[in-house]
Short mmCIF file of C-alpha atoms and ligand atoms in Angstrom, two decimals:
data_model
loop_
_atom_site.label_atom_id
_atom_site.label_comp_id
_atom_site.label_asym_id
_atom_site.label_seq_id
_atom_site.Cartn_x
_atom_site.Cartn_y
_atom_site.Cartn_z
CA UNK A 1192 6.29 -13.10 11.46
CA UNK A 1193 7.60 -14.88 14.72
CA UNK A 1194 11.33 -15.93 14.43
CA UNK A 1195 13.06 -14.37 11.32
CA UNK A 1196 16.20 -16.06 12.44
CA UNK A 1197 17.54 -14.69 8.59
CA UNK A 1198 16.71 -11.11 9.66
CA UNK A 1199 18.13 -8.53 11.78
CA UNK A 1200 18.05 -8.34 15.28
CA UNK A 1201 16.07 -5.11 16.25
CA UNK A 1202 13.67 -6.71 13.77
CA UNK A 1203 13.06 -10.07 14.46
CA UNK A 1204 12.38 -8.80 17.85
CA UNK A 1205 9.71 -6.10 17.20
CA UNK A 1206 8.03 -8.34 14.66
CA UNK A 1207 8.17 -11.48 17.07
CA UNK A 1208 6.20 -8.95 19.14
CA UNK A 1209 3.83 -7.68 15.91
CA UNK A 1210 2.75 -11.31 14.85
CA UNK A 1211 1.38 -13.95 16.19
CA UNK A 1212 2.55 -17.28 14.28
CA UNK A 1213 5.17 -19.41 13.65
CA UNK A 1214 6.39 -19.37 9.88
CA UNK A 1215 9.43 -20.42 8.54
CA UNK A 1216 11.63 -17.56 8.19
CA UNK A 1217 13.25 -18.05 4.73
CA UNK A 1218 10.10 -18.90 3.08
CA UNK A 1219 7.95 -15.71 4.40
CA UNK A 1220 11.27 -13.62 3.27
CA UNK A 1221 11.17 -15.25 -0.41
CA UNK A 1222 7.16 -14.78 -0.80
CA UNK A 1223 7.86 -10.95 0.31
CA UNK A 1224 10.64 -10.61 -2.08
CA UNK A 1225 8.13 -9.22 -4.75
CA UNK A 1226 6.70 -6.95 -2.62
CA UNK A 1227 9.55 -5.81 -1.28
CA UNK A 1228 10.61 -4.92 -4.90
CA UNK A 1229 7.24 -3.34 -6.10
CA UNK A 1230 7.51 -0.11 -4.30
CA UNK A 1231 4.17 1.22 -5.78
CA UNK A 1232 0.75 0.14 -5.55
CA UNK A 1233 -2.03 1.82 -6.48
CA UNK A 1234 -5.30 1.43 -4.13
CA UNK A 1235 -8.91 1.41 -5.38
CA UNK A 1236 -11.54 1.95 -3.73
CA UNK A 1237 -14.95 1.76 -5.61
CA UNK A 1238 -18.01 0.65 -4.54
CA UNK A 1239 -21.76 1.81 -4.40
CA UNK A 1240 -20.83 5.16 -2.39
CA UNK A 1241 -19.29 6.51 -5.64
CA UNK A 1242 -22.88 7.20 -6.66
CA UNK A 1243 -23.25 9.59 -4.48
CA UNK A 1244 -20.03 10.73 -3.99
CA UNK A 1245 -19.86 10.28 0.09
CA UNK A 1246 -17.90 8.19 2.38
CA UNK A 1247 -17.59 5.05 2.09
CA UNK A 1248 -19.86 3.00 4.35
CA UNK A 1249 -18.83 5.94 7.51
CA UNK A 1250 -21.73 7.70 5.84
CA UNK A 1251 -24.13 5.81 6.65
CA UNK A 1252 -21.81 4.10 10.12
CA UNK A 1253 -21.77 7.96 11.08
CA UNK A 1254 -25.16 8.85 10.54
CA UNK A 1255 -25.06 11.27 7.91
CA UNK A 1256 -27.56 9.61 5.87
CA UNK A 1257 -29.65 6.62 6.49
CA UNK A 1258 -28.87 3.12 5.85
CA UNK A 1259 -32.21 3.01 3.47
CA UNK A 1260 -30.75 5.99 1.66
CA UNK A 1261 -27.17 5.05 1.30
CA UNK A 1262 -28.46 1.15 -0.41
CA UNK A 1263 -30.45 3.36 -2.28
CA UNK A 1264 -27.42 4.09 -3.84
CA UNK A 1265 -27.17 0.99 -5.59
CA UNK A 1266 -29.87 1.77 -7.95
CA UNK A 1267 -27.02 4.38 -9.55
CA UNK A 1268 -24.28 1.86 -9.94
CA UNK A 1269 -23.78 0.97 -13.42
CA UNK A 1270 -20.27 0.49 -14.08
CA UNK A 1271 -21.41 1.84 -17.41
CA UNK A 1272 -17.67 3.09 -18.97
CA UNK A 1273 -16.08 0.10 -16.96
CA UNK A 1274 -13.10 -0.57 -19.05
CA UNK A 1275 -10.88 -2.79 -16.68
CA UNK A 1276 -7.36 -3.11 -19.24
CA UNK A 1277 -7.90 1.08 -19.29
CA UNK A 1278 -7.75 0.47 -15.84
CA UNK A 1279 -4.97 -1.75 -15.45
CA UNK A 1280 -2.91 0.48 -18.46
CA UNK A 1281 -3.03 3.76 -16.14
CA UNK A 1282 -2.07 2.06 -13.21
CA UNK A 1283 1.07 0.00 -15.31
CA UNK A 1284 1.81 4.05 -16.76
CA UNK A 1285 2.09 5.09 -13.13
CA UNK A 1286 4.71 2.21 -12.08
CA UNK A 1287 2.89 0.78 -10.07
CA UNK A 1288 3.67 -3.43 -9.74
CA UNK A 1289 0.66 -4.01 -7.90
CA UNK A 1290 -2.96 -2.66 -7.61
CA UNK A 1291 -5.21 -3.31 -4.51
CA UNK A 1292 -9.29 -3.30 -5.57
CA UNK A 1293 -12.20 -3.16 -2.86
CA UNK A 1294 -13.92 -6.19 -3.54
CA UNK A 1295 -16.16 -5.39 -0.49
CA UNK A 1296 -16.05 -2.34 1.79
CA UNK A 1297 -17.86 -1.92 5.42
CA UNK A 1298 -20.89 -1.68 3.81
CA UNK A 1299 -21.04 -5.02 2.96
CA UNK A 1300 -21.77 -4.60 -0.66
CA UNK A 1301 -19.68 -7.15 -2.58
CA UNK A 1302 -18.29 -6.63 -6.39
CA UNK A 1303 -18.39 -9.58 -7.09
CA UNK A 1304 -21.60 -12.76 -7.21
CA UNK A 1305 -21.56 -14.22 -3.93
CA UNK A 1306 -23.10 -17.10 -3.39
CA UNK A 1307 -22.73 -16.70 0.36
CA UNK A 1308 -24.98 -12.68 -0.08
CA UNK A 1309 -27.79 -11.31 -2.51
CA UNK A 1310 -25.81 -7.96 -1.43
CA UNK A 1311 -23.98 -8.03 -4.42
CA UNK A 1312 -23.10 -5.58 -7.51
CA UNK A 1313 -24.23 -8.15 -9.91
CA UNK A 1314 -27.54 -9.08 -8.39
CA UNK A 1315 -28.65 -5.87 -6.88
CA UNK A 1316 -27.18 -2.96 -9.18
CA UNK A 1317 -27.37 -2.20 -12.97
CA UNK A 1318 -23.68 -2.91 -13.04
CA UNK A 1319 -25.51 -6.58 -13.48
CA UNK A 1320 -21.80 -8.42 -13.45
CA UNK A 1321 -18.63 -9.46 -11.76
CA UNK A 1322 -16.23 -6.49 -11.65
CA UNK A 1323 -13.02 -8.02 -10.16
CA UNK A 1324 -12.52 -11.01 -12.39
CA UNK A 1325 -12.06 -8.79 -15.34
CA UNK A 1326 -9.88 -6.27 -13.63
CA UNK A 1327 -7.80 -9.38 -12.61
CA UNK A 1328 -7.01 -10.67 -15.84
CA UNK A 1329 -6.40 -7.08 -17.32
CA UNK A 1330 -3.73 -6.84 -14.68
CA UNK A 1331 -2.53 -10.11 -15.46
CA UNK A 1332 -2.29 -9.01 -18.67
CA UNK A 1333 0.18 -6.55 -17.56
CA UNK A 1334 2.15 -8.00 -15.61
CA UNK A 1335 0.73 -6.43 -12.50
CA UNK A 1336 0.30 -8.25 -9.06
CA UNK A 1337 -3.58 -8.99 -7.78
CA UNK A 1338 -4.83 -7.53 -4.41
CA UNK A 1339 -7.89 -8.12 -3.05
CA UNK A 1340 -8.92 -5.60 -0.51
CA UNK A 1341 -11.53 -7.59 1.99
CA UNK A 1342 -13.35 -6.24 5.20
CA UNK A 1343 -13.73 -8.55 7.55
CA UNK A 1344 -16.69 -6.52 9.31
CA UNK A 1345 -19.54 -5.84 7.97
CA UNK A 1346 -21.98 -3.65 9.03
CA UNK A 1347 -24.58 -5.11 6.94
CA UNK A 1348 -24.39 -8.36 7.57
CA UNK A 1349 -27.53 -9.38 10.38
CA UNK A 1350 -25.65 -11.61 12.04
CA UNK A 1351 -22.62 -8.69 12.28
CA UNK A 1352 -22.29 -7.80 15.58
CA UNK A 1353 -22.36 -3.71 14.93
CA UNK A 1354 -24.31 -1.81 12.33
CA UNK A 1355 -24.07 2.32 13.34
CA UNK A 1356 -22.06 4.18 15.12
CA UNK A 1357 -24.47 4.24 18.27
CA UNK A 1358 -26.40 0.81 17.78
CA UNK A 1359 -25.23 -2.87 18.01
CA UNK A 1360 -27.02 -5.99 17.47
CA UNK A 1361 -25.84 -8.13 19.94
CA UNK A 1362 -22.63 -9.48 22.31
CA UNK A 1363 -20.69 -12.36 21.14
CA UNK A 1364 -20.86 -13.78 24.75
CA UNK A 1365 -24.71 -13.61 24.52
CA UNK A 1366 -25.03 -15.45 21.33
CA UNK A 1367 -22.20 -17.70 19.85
CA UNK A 1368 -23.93 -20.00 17.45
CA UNK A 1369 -24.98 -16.36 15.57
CA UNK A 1370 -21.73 -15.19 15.82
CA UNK A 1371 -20.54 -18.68 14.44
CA UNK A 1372 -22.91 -17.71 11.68
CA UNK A 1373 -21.44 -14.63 11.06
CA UNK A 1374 -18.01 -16.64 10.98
CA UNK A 1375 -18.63 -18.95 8.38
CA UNK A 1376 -20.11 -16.18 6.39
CA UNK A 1377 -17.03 -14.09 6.00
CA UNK A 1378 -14.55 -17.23 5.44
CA UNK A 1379 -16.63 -18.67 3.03
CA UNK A 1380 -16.34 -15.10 1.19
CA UNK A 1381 -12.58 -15.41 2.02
CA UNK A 1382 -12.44 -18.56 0.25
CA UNK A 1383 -14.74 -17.57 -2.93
CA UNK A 1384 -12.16 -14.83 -3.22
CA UNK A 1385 -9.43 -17.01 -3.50
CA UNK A 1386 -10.80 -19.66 -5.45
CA UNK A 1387 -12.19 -17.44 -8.35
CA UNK A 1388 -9.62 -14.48 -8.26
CA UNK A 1389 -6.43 -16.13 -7.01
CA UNK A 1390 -5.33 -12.69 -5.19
CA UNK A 1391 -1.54 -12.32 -4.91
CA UNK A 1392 -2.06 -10.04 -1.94
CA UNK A 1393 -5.68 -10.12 0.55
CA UNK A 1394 -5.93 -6.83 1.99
CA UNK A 1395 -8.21 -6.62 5.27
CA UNK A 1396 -9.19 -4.14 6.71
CA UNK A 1397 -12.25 -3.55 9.78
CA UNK A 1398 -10.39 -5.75 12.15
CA UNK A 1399 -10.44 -3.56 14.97
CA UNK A 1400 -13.72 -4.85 16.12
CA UNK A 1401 -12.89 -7.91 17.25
CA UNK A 1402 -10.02 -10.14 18.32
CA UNK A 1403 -8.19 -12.19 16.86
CA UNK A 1404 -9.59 -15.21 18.44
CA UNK A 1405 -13.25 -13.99 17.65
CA UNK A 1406 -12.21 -13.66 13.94
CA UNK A 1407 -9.89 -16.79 14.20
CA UNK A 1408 -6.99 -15.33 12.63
CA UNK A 1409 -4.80 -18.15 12.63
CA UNK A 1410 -7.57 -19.87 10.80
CA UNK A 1411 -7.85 -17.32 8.63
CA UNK A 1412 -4.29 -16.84 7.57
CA UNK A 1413 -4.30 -21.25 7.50
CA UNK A 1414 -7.28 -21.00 4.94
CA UNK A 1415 -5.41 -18.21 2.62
CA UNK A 1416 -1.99 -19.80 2.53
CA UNK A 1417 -4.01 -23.40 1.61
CA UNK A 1418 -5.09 -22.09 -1.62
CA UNK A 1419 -1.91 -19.98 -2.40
CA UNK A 1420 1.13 -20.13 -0.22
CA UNK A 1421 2.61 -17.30 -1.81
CA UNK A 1422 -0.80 -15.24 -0.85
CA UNK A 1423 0.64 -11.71 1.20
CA UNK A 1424 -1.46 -10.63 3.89
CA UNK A 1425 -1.80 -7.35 5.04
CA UNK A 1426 -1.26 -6.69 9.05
CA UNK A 1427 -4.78 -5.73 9.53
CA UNK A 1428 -5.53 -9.43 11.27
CA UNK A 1429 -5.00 -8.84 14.42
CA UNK A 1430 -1.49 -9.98 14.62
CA UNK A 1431 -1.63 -12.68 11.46
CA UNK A 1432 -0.66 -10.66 8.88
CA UNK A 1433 2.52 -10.20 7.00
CA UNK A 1434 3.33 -6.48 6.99
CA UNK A 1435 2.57 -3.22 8.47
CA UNK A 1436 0.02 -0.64 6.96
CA UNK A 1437 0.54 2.60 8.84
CA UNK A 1438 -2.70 4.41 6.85
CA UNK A 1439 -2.14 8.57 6.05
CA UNK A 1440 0.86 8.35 8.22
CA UNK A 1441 4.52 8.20 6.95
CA UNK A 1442 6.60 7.27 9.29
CA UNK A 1443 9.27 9.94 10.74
CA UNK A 1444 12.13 7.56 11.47
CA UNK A 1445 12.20 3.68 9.95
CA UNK A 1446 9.90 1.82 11.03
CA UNK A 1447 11.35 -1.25 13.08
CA UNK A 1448 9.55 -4.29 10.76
CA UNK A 1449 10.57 -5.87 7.66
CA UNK A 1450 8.11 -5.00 5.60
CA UNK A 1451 5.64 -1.74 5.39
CA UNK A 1452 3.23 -0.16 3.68
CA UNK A 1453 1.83 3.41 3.33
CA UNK A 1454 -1.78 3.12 2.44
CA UNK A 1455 -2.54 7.06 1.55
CA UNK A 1456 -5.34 9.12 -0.37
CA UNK A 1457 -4.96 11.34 -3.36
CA UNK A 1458 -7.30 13.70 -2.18
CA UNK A 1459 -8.86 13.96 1.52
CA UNK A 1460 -10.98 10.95 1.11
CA UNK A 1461 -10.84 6.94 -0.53
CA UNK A 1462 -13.81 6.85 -2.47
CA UNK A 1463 -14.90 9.37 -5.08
CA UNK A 1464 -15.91 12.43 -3.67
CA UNK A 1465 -16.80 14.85 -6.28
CA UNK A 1466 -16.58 18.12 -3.19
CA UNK A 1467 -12.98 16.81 -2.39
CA UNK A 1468 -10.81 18.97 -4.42
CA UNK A 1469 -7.77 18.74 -1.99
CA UNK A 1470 -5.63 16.74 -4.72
CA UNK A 1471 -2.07 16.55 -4.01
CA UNK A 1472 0.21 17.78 -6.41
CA UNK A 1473 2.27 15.10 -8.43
CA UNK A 1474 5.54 16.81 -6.52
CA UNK A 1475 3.87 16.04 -3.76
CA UNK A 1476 3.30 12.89 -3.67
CA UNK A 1477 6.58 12.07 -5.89
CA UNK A 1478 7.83 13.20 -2.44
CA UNK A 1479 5.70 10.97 -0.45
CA UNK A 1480 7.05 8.28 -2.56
CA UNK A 1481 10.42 8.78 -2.20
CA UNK A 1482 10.23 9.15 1.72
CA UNK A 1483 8.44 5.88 1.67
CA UNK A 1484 10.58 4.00 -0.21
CA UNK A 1485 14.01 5.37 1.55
CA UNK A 1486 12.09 4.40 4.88
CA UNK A 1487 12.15 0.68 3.50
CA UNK A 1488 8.21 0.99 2.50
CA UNK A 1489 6.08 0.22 -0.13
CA UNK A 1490 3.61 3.40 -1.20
CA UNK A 1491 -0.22 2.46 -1.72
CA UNK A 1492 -1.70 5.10 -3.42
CA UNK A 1493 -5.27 5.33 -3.52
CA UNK A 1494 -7.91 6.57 -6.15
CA UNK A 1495 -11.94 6.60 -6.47
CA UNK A 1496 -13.24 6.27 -9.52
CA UNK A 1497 -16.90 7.45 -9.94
CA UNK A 1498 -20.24 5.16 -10.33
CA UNK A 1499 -19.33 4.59 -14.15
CA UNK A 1500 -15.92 3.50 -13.60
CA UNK A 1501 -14.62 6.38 -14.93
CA UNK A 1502 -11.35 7.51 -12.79
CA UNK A 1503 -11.46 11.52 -11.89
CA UNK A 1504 -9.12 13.24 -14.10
CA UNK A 1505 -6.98 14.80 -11.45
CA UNK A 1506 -6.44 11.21 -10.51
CA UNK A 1507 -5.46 10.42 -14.19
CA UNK A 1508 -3.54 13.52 -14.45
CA UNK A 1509 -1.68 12.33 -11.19
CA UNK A 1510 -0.82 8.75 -12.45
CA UNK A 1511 0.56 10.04 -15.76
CA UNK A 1512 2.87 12.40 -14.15
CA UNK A 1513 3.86 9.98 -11.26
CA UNK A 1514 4.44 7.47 -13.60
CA UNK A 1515 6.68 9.86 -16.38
CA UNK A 1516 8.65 10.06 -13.14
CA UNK A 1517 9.12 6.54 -11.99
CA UNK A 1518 9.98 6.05 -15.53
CA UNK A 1519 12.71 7.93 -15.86
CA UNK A 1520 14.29 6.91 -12.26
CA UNK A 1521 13.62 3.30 -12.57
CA UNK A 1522 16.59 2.11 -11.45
CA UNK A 1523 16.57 4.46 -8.15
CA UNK A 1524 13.29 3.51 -7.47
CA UNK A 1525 12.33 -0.77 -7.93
CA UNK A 1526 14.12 -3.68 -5.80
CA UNK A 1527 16.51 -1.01 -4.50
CA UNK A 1528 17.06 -0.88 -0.83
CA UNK A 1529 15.78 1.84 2.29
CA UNK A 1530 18.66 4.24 2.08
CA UNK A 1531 21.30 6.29 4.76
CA UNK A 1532 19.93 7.86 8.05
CA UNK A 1533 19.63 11.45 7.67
CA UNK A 1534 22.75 12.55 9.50
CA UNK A 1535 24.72 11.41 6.20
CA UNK A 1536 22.44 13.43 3.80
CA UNK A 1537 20.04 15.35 4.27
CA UNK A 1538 16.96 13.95 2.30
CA UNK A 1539 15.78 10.39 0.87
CA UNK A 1540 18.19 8.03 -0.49
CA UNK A 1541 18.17 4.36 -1.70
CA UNK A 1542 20.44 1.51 -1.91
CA UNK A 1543 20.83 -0.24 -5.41
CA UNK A 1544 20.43 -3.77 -4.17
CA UNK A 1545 24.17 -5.42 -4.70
CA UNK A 1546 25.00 -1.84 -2.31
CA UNK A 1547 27.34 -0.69 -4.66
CA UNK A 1548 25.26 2.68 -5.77
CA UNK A 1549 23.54 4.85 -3.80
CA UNK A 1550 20.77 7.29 -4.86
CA UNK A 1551 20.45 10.12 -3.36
CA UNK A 1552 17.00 12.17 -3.72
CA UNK A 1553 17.12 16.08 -3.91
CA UNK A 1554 14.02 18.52 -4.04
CA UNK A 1555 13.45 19.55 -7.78
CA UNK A 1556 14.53 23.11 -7.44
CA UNK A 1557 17.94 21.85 -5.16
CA UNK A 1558 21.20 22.78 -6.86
CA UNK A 1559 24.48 23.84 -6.21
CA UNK A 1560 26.90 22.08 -3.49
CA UNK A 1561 24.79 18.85 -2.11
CA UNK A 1562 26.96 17.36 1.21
CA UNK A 1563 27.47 13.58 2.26
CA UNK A 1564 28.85 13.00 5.10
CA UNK A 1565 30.64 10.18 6.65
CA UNK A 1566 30.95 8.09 3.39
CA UNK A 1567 33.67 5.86 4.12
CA UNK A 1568 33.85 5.16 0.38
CA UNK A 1569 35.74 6.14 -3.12
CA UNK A 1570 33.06 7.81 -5.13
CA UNK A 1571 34.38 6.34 -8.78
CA UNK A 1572 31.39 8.17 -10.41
CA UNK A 1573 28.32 10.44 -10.14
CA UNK A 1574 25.33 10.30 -12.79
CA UNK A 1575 21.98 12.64 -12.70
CA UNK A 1576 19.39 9.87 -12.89
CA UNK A 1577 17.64 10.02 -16.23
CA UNK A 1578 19.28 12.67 -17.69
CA UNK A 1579 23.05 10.70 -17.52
CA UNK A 1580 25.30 13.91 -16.97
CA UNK A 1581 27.96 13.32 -14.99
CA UNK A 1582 28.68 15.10 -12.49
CA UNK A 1583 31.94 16.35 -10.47
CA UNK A 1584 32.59 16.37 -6.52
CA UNK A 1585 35.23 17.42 -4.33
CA UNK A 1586 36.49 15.19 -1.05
CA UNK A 1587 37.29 18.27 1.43
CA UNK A 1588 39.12 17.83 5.06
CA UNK A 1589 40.23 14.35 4.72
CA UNK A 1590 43.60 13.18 5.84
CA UNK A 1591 45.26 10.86 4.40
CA UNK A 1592 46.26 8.48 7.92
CA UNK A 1593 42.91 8.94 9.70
CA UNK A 1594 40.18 7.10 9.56
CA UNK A 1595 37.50 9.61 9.16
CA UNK A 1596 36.05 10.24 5.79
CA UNK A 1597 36.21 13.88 4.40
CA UNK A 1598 33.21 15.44 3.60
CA UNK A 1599 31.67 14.96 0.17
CA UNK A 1600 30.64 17.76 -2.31
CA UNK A 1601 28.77 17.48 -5.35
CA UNK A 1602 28.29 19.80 -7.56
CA UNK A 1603 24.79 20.22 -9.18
CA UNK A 1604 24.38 22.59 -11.83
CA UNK A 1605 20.82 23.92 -12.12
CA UNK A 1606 20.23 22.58 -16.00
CA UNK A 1607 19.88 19.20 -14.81
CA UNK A 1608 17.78 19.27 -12.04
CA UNK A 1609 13.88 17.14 -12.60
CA UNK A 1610 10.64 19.35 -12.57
CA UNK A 1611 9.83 17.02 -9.42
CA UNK A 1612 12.47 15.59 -8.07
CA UNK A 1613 16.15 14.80 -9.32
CA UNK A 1614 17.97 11.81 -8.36
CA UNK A 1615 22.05 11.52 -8.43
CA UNK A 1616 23.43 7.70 -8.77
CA UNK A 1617 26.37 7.72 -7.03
CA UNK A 1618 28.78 4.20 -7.74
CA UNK A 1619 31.21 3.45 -4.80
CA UNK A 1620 34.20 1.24 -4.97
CA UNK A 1621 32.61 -1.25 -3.17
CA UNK A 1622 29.19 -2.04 -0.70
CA UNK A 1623 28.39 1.30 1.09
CA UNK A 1624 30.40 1.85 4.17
CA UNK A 1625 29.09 4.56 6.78
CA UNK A 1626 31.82 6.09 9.32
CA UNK A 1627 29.26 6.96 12.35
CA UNK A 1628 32.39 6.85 14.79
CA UNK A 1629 34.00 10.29 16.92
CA UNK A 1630 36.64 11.22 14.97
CA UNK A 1631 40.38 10.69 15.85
CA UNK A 1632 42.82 7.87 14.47
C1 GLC B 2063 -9.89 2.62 6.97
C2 GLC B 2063 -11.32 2.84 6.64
C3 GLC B 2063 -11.67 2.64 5.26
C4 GLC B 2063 -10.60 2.64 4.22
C5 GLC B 2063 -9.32 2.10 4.73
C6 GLC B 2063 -8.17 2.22 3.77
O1 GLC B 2063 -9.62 1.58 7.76
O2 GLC B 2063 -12.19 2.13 7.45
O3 GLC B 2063 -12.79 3.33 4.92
O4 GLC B 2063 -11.04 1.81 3.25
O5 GLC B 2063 -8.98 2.63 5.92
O6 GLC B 2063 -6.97 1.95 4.37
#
């Protein structure tokens, strides 16, 4: 947000840029603390296109089936094996602090009974009943934080200005009072949201369409934060939002805002897709994670369960082992800190949040001498992460008038190294201290 007097420089400036509106700085920072914290969130998109398996709303957007044909798929949702706590268990086994559910796609198809649509799960599918309000309170019931993922366009909707790919209905400039229409429509969704479901976290997405003054962001954010200041709001509102979702895409060097987060599939696609075998590997995306987190981001990790509400068992498979991970490397992992540019070591790191221990982050199979360079601090003591071995290191070339730090070797002995990834803790004598100066006196 505009003016985070509290924050650093190079970021108050690109986020002055990034958002729109004046908030008070110390009170956006304290409603992002938990966020900030969570690390993991786990994304879910579900929705009528899980009956056939195919994109979600693109299909039928792209023209690869027809619009009749895709609704049609509404006859096959049945939520049938819907069992929201099993839900809301798996995602608290993965580590997650935070889940994000699609309580309406592009497609316009809302989980929930809207009195603003008949398009609706409970009145037009055999699911027959609200699907978020349970999944809510199952997460409450674990302690996990609400999202409510909302598209602001929708391609159903016949006062909407688009529908495919290749047709529109109308330009705003021709017709305002229907566009007006359309306007009240998708607020007064907005506000049934947070009046029944009391999200912790609205997610939009679809904004690219139009403006922000055609959407009336500022509104929009205003109408939110009336019914829960605390709300987070992702950055897809043209400019009103509260943090960055850079979607499939981590980042290659930090990214210059406060707050981040990667919004990325398991497989190729969001929604179920029973073709899509392309799972990643739980190394994989334990690797993902750890990039994310050391860039300062938050992971949001996506899965599709089918028409039943059964979740794919790669996805399950996935959680488990992501989540025997964060487990065991809690304390690397939650309200810790982005870590040391690369130049200092060679991989991810964190920052314990007092800045007295730093994690480092080596590639499961990496043992043997690990460098740091340019630590300015004592090491007092090196633990593997999980497994509590201590481990020994050796300061090399430093002399004792100069200023420059020696070089740092640890000494990782294969035995203790993680099937995915092992993390060293390493405690300092004090906040970590960087030497990024030429050398000399
Ligand atoms: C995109 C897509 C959408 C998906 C979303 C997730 O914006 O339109 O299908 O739900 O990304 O981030």
């Amino acid at each position: 947000m505009l003016k985070h007097g509290l924050l650093a420089c190079a970021v108050c400036l690109v986020s002055a840029t990034l958002f729109a509106q004046s908030i008070d700085p110390a009170q956006i920072k304290n409603k992002m603390q938990w966020f900030s914290d969570a690390k993991l969130g786990i994304f879910i998109h579900w929705g009528v296109y899980s009956v056939g398996g195919i994109d979600e709303s693109w299909s039928f957007y792209n023209k690869k089936i027809s619009y009749v044909d895709y609704m049609a798929q509404k006859k096959g949702f049945t939520a049938a094996k819907y069992n929201p706590q099993a839900w809301a268990d798996l995602i608290k086994e993965s580590g997650a602090r935070y889940a994000v559910l699609t309580t309406k796609h592009h497609d316009g198809v809302a989980l929930w009974d809207t009195k603003w649509s008949d398009l609706n799960v409970v009145k037009q599918t055999p699911a027959a009943r609200d699907l978020v309000a349970p999944f809510f309170a199952a997460l409450r019931k674990d302690s996990i934080r609400c999202g409510a993922y909302f598209s602001l366009l929708d391609w159903s909707n016949p006062d909407y200005t688009g529908f495919t790919k290749d047709s529109s209905r109308y330009k705003i400039s021709d017709d305002y009072p229907r566009w007006n229409k359309y306007r009240r429509f998708f607020q007064g969704q907005i506000q049934e949201l947070m009046v029944n479901y009391h999200p912790d976290l609205i997610w939009f997405d679809g904004d690219w369409e139009h403006n922000a003054e055609e959407w009336e962001s500022g509104h929009v954010r205003d109408l939110i934060l009336s019914y829960n200041p605390n709300a987070i709001i992702n950055g897809r509102l043209q400019g009103y939002g509260d943090y960055q979702t850079p979607e499939q895409n981590i980042p290659v060097s930090r990214p210059p805002y406060p707050w981040w987060e990667l919004c990325q599939t398991t497989n190729l696609n969001w929604g179920y897709h029973p073709d899509d075998t392309n799972f990643k590997t739980p190394g994989e995306v334990i690797s993902i994670f750890a990039d994310v987190i050391y860039n300062g981001g938050n992971l949001l990790l996506d899965i599709g369960p089918k028409e039943d509400g059964t979740i794919p068992t790669e996805e399950v498979h996935l959680l488990k082992e992501l989540g025997k991970w964060t487990r065991a490397h809690q304390e690397a992992i939650f309200g810790t800190l982005g870590g040391i540019p690369q130049g200092h070591f060679f991989g991810p790191s964190t920052i314990s949040a007092d800045s007295i221990t730093l994690y480092l982050f080596l590639p499961a199979t990496t043992y043997g001498q690990v460098l740091i360079k340019g630590l300015s601090n004592a090491i007092q003591d090196i633990t593997v992460v999980g497994n509590g071995t201590h481990l020994k290191h050796k300061v090399v070339g430093k002399i004792s008038w100069s200023k420059v730090p020696g070089l740092v070797y640890i000494e990782v002995p294969q035995k203790v190294t993680d099937e995915y990834m092992t993390v060293l803790a390493l405690k300092l004598d004090g906040p970590v201290k960087l030497y990024r100066g030429q050398g000399g006196l």
